[in-house]
């Protein structure tokens, strides 16, 4: 039982990290956000701003 504890702890850690995204900002600061999909990093700031704000209703899955 004691030998399987590190394996269980490692599996639980990987499962928890699967739902997060780490962003690196222009100033070098890094932030981990839960449940937010990653943005397309190949687009420029102007292209992202041209899309505007997308509002969603809670509980509905976007297309």
Backbone as XML, in Angstrom:
<?xml version="1.0"?>
<chain id="A" units="angstrom">
  <residue number="1" name="UNK">
    <atom name="N" x="0.825" y="-1.192" z="0.000"/>
    <atom name="CA" x="0.000" y="0.000" z="0.000"/>
    <atom name="C" x="0.866" y="1.251" z="0.000"/>
  </residue>
  <residue number="2" name="UNK">
    <atom name="N" x="1.921" y="1.283" z="0.801"/>
    <atom name="CA" x="2.759" y="2.476" z="0.881"/>
    <atom name="C" x="3.527" y="2.724" z="-0.412"/>
  </residue>
  <residue number="3" name="UNK">
    <atom name="N" x="3.831" y="1.666" z="-1.146"/>
    <atom name="CA" x="4.564" y="1.835" z="-2.403"/>
    <atom name="C" x="3.683" y="2.421" z="-3.497"/>
  </residue>
  <residue number="4" name="UNK">
    <atom name="N" x="2.396" y="2.207" z="-3.405"/>
    <atom name="CA" x="1.500" y="2.725" z="-4.438"/>
    <atom name="C" x="1.081" y="4.177" z="-4.182"/>
  </residue>
  <residue number="5" name="UNK">
    <atom name="N" x="1.366" y="4.723" z="-3.010"/>
    <atom name="CA" x="0.987" y="6.100" z="-2.694"/>
    <atom name="C" x="1.620" y="7.116" z="-3.645"/>
  </residue>
  <residue number="6" name="UNK">
    <atom name="N" x="2.920" y="7.051" z="-3.944"/>
    <atom name="CA" x="3.483" y="8.023" z="-4.889"/>
    <atom name="C" x="2.848" y="7.915" z="-6.281"/>
  </residue>
  <residue number="7" name="UNK">
    <atom name="N" x="2.511" y="6.716" z="-6.691"/>
    <atom name="CA" x="1.865" y="6.520" z="-7.988"/>
    <atom name="C" x="0.471" y="7.157" z="-7.994"/>
  </residue>
  <residue number="8" name="UNK">
    <atom name="N" x="-0.267" y="6.963" z="-6.930"/>
    <atom name="CA" x="-1.600" y="7.556" z="-6.818"/>
    <atom name="C" x="-1.501" y="9.080" z="-6.759"/>
  </residue>
  <residue number="9" name="UNK">
    <atom name="N" x="-0.559" y="9.593" z="-5.982"/>
    <atom name="CA" x="-0.377" y="11.044" z="-5.865"/>
    <atom name="C" x="0.038" y="11.649" z="-7.200"/>
  </residue>
  <residue number="10" name="UNK">
    <atom name="N" x="0.901" y="10.978" z="-7.942"/>
    <atom name="CA" x="1.315" y="11.460" z="-9.256"/>
    <atom name="C" x="0.169" y="11.475" z="-10.248"/>
  </residue>
  <residue number="11" name="UNK">
    <atom name="N" x="-0.637" y="10.444" z="-10.233"/>
    <atom name="CA" x="-1.798" y="10.387" z="-11.121"/>
    <atom name="C" x="-2.809" y="11.468" z="-10.796"/>
  </residue>
  <residue number="12" name="UNK">
    <atom name="N" x="-3.034" y="11.710" z="-9.520"/>
    <atom name="CA" x="-3.960" y="12.761" z="-9.105"/>
    <atom name="C" x="-3.439" y="14.139" z="-9.511"/>
  </residue>
  <residue number="13" name="UNK">
    <atom name="N" x="-2.152" y="14.362" z="-9.372"/>
    <atom name="CA" x="-1.550" y="15.639" z="-9.777"/>
    <atom name="C" x="-1.715" y="15.867" z="-11.270"/>
  </residue>
  <residue number="14" name="UNK">
    <atom name="N" x="-1.454" y="14.852" z="-12.072"/>
    <atom name="CA" x="-1.619" y="14.990" z="-13.526"/>
    <atom name="C" x="-3.070" y="15.256" z="-13.896"/>
  </residue>
  <residue number="15" name="UNK">
    <atom name="N" x="-4.002" y="14.609" z="-13.221"/>
    <atom name="CA" x="-5.419" y="14.818" z="-13.509"/>
    <atom name="C" x="-5.845" y="16.246" z="-13.176"/>
  </residue>
  <residue number="16" name="UNK">
    <atom name="N" x="-5.329" y="16.776" z="-12.086"/>
    <atom name="CA" x="-5.673" y="18.147" z="-11.703"/>
    <atom name="C" x="-5.065" y="19.175" z="-12.652"/>
  </residue>
  <residue number="17" name="UNK">
    <atom name="N" x="-3.859" y="18.930" z="-13.116"/>
    <atom name="CA" x="-3.193" y="19.871" z="-14.020"/>
    <atom name="C" x="-3.767" y="19.826" z="-15.430"/>
  </residue>
  <residue number="18" name="UNK">
    <atom name="N" x="-4.504" y="18.807" z="-15.771"/>
    <atom name="CA" x="-5.049" y="18.685" z="-17.122"/>
    <atom name="C" x="-6.089" y="19.762" z="-17.409"/>
  </residue>
  <residue number="19" name="UNK">
    <atom name="N" x="-6.700" y="20.344" z="-16.399"/>
    <atom name="CA" x="-7.740" y="21.337" z="-16.599"/>
    <atom name="C" x="-7.269" y="22.771" z="-16.490"/>
  </residue>
  <residue number="20" name="UNK">
    <atom name="N" x="-5.964" y="23.012" z="-16.530"/>
    <atom name="CA" x="-5.488" y="24.380" z="-16.374"/>
    <atom name="C" x="-4.644" y="24.799" z="-17.569"/>
  </residue>
  <residue number="21" name="UNK">
    <atom name="N" x="-4.515" y="26.103" z="-17.726"/>
    <atom name="CA" x="-3.721" y="26.686" z="-18.797"/>
    <atom name="C" x="-2.775" y="27.703" z="-18.176"/>
  </residue>
  <residue number="22" name="UNK">
    <atom name="N" x="-1.513" y="27.683" z="-18.574"/>
    <atom name="CA" x="-0.550" y="28.652" z="-18.074"/>
    <atom name="C" x="-0.282" y="29.684" z="-19.150"/>
  </residue>
  <residue number="23" name="UNK">
    <atom name="N" x="-0.496" y="30.950" z="-18.802"/>
    <atom name="CA" x="-0.249" y="32.055" z="-19.720"/>
    <atom name="C" x="1.051" y="32.742" z="-19.341"/>
  </residue>
  <residue number="24" name="UNK">
    <atom name="N" x="1.819" y="33.175" z="-20.349"/>
    <atom name="CA" x="3.004" y="33.985" z="-20.125"/>
    <atom name="C" x="2.737" y="35.346" z="-20.734"/>
  </residue>
  <residue number="25" name="UNK">
    <atom name="N" x="2.760" y="36.381" z="-19.901"/>
    <atom name="CA" x="2.453" y="37.734" z="-20.339"/>
    <atom name="C" x="3.695" y="38.387" z="-20.931"/>
  </residue>
  <residue number="26" name="UNK">
    <atom name="N" x="3.508" y="39.520" z="-21.613"/>
    <atom name="CA" x="4.598" y="40.203" z="-22.298"/>
    <atom name="C" x="5.706" y="40.632" z="-21.346"/>
  </residue>
  <residue number="27" name="UNK">
    <atom name="N" x="5.371" y="40.925" z="-20.097"/>
    <atom name="CA" x="6.383" y="41.348" z="-19.125"/>
    <atom name="C" x="7.103" y="40.166" z="-18.476"/>
  </residue>
  <residue number="28" name="UNK">
    <atom name="N" x="6.810" y="38.936" z="-18.935"/>
    <atom name="CA" x="7.473" y="37.747" z="-18.410"/>
    <atom name="C" x="6.736" y="37.085" z="-17.264"/>
  </residue>
  <residue number="29" name="UNK">
    <atom name="N" x="5.695" y="37.707" z="-16.766"/>
    <atom name="CA" x="4.908" y="37.161" z="-15.666"/>
    <atom name="C" x="4.112" y="35.963" z="-16.161"/>
  </residue>
  <residue number="30" name="UNK">
    <atom name="N" x="4.000" y="34.920" z="-15.346"/>
    <atom name="CA" x="3.252" y="33.724" z="-15.721"/>
    <atom name="C" x="2.085" y="33.545" z="-14.761"/>
  </residue>
  <residue number="31" name="UNK">
    <atom name="N" x="0.962" y="33.082" z="-15.291"/>
    <atom name="CA" x="-0.241" y="32.873" z="-14.487"/>
    <atom name="C" x="-0.934" y="31.601" z="-14.955"/>
  </residue>
  <residue number="32" name="UNK">
    <atom name="N" x="-1.315" y="30.759" z="-14.013"/>
    <atom name="CA" x="-2.034" y="29.534" z="-14.332"/>
    <atom name="C" x="-3.516" y="29.763" z="-14.087"/>
  </residue>
  <residue number="33" name="UNK">
    <atom name="N" x="-4.333" y="29.483" z="-15.098"/>
    <atom name="CA" x="-5.765" y="29.728" z="-15.040"/>
    <atom name="C" x="-6.485" y="28.402" z="-15.213"/>
  </residue>
  <residue number="34" name="UNK">
    <atom name="N" x="-7.503" y="28.137" z="-14.385"/>
    <atom name="CA" x="-8.256" y="26.895" z="-14.457"/>
    <atom name="C" x="-9.411" y="27.029" z="-15.420"/>
  </residue>
  <residue number="35" name="UNK">
    <atom name="N" x="-9.580" y="26.047" z="-16.284"/>
    <atom name="CA" x="-10.763" y="25.934" z="-17.120"/>
    <atom name="C" x="-10.893" y="26.937" z="-18.239"/>
  </residue>
  <residue number="36" name="UNK">
    <atom name="N" x="-9.819" y="27.594" z="-18.618"/>
    <atom name="CA" x="-9.866" y="28.577" z="-19.701"/>
    <atom name="C" x="-9.096" y="28.014" z="-20.885"/>
  </residue>
  <residue number="37" name="UNK">
    <atom name="N" x="-9.704" y="27.910" z="-22.048"/>
    <atom name="CA" x="-8.982" y="27.391" z="-23.206"/>
    <atom name="C" x="-7.886" y="28.350" z="-23.652"/>
  </residue>
  <residue number="38" name="UNK">
    <atom name="N" x="-6.828" y="27.799" z="-24.166"/>
    <atom name="CA" x="-5.712" y="28.616" z="-24.641"/>
    <atom name="C" x="-6.114" y="29.398" z="-25.884"/>
  </residue>
  <residue number="39" name="UNK">
    <atom name="N" x="-5.563" y="30.606" z="-26.018"/>
    <atom name="CA" x="-5.816" y="31.424" z="-27.193"/>
    <atom name="C" x="-4.786" y="31.089" z="-28.264"/>
  </residue>
  <residue number="40" name="UNK">
    <atom name="N" x="-5.108" y="31.455" z="-29.490"/>
    <atom name="CA" x="-4.181" y="31.269" z="-30.593"/>
    <atom name="C" x="-3.073" y="32.308" z="-30.450"/>
  </residue>
  <residue number="41" name="UNK">
    <atom name="N" x="-1.872" y="31.878" z="-30.086"/>
    <atom name="CA" x="-0.777" y="32.806" z="-29.816"/>
    <atom name="C" x="-0.111" y="33.328" z="-31.085"/>
  </residue>
  <residue number="42" name="UNK">
    <atom name="N" x="-0.521" y="32.836" z="-32.248"/>
    <atom name="CA" x="0.089" y="33.310" z="-33.492"/>
    <atom name="C" x="-0.571" y="34.592" z="-33.981"/>
  </residue>
  <residue number="43" name="UNK">
    <atom name="N" x="-1.717" y="34.950" z="-33.412"/>
    <atom name="CA" x="-2.419" y="36.164" z="-33.813"/>
    <atom name="C" x="-1.843" y="37.373" z="-33.092"/>
  </residue>
  <residue number="44" name="UNK">
    <atom name="N" x="-1.876" y="38.513" z="-33.741"/>
    <atom name="CA" x="-1.375" y="39.742" z="-33.130"/>
    <atom name="C" x="-2.424" y="40.311" z="-32.179"/>
  </residue>
  <residue number="45" name="UNK">
    <atom name="N" x="-2.009" y="41.249" z="-31.368"/>
    <atom name="CA" x="-2.924" y="41.888" z="-30.435"/>
    <atom name="C" x="-4.050" y="42.596" z="-31.178"/>
  </residue>
  <residue number="46" name="UNK">
    <atom name="N" x="-3.717" y="43.232" z="-32.294"/>
    <atom name="CA" x="-4.722" y="43.943" z="-33.080"/>
    <atom name="C" x="-5.775" y="42.982" z="-33.646"/>
  </residue>
  <residue number="47" name="UNK">
    <atom name="N" x="-5.338" y="41.796" z="-34.087"/>
    <atom name="CA" x="-6.284" y="40.804" z="-34.608"/>
    <atom name="C" x="-7.223" y="40.316" z="-33.507"/>
  </residue>
  <residue number="48" name="UNK">
    <atom name="N" x="-6.684" y="40.095" z="-32.308"/>
    <atom name="CA" x="-7.528" y="39.646" z="-31.196"/>
    <atom name="C" x="-8.501" y="40.736" z="-30.771"/>
  </residue>
  <residue number="49" name="UNK">
    <atom name="N" x="-8.054" y="42.002" z="-30.769"/>
    <atom name="CA" x="-8.938" y="43.095" z="-30.370"/>
    <atom name="C" x="-10.024" y="43.335" z="-31.410"/>
  </residue>
  <residue number="50" name="UNK">
    <atom name="N" x="-9.737" y="43.078" z="-32.678"/>
    <atom name="CA" x="-10.723" y="43.279" z="-33.740"/>
    <atom name="C" x="-11.894" y="42.304" z="-33.603"/>
  </residue>
  <residue number="51" name="UNK">
    <atom name="N" x="-11.676" y="41.160" z="-32.975"/>
    <atom name="CA" x="-12.754" y="40.185" z="-32.764"/>
    <atom name="C" x="-13.786" y="40.696" z="-31.769"/>
  </residue>
  <residue number="52" name="UNK">
    <atom name="N" x="-13.383" y="41.577" z="-30.885"/>
    <atom name="CA" x="-14.311" y="42.092" z="-29.880"/>
    <atom name="C" x="-14.495" y="41.113" z="-28.738"/>
  </residue>
  <residue number="53" name="UNK">
    <atom name="N" x="-15.478" y="41.402" z="-27.908"/>
    <atom name="CA" x="-15.760" y="40.581" z="-26.733"/>
    <atom name="C" x="-16.856" y="39.577" z="-27.084"/>
  </residue>
  <residue number="54" name="UNK">
    <atom name="N" x="-16.654" y="38.341" z="-26.662"/>
    <atom name="CA" x="-17.648" y="37.300" z="-26.901"/>
    <atom name="C" x="-18.294" y="36.936" z="-25.566"/>
  </residue>
  <residue number="55" name="UNK">
    <atom name="N" x="-19.583" y="37.190" z="-25.462"/>
    <atom name="CA" x="-20.306" y="36.889" z="-24.240"/>
    <atom name="C" x="-20.954" y="35.510" z="-24.368"/>
  </residue>
  <residue number="56" name="UNK">
    <atom name="N" x="-20.933" y="34.755" z="-23.268"/>
    <atom name="CA" x="-21.544" y="33.431" z="-23.258"/>
    <atom name="C" x="-22.540" y="33.352" z="-22.119"/>
  </residue>
  <residue number="57" name="UNK">
    <atom name="N" x="-23.522" y="32.489" z="-22.282"/>
    <atom name="CA" x="-24.472" y="32.205" z="-21.215"/>
    <atom name="C" x="-23.918" y="31.046" z="-20.385"/>
  </residue>
  <residue number="58" name="UNK">
    <atom name="N" x="-23.961" y="31.179" z="-19.057"/>
    <atom name="CA" x="-23.452" y="30.102" z="-18.211"/>
    <atom name="C" x="-24.155" y="28.777" z="-18.492"/>
  </residue>
  <residue number="59" name="UNK">
    <atom name="N" x="-23.376" y="27.732" z="-18.577"/>
    <atom name="CA" x="-23.927" y="26.403" z="-18.789"/>
    <atom name="C" x="-24.063" y="25.996" z="-20.233"/>
  </residue>
  <residue number="60" name="UNK">
    <atom name="N" x="-23.916" y="26.947" z="-21.169"/>
    <atom name="CA" x="-24.013" y="26.627" z="-22.596"/>
    <atom name="C" x="-22.609" y="26.456" z="-23.181"/>
  </residue>
  <residue number="61" name="UNK">
    <atom name="N" x="-22.452" y="25.453" z="-24.007"/>
    <atom name="CA" x="-21.161" y="25.185" z="-24.623"/>
    <atom name="C" x="-21.070" y="25.987" z="-25.918"/>
  </residue>
  <residue number="62" name="UNK">
    <atom name="N" x="-19.998" y="26.796" z="-26.096"/>
    <atom name="CA" x="-19.867" y="27.580" z="-27.328"/>
    <atom name="C" x="-19.563" y="26.682" z="-28.510"/>
  </residue>
  <residue number="63" name="UNK">
    <atom name="N" x="-19.881" y="27.156" z="-29.715"/>
    <atom name="CA" x="-19.647" y="26.370" z="-30.938"/>
    <atom name="C" x="-18.177" y="26.256" z="-31.244"/>
  </residue>
</chain>
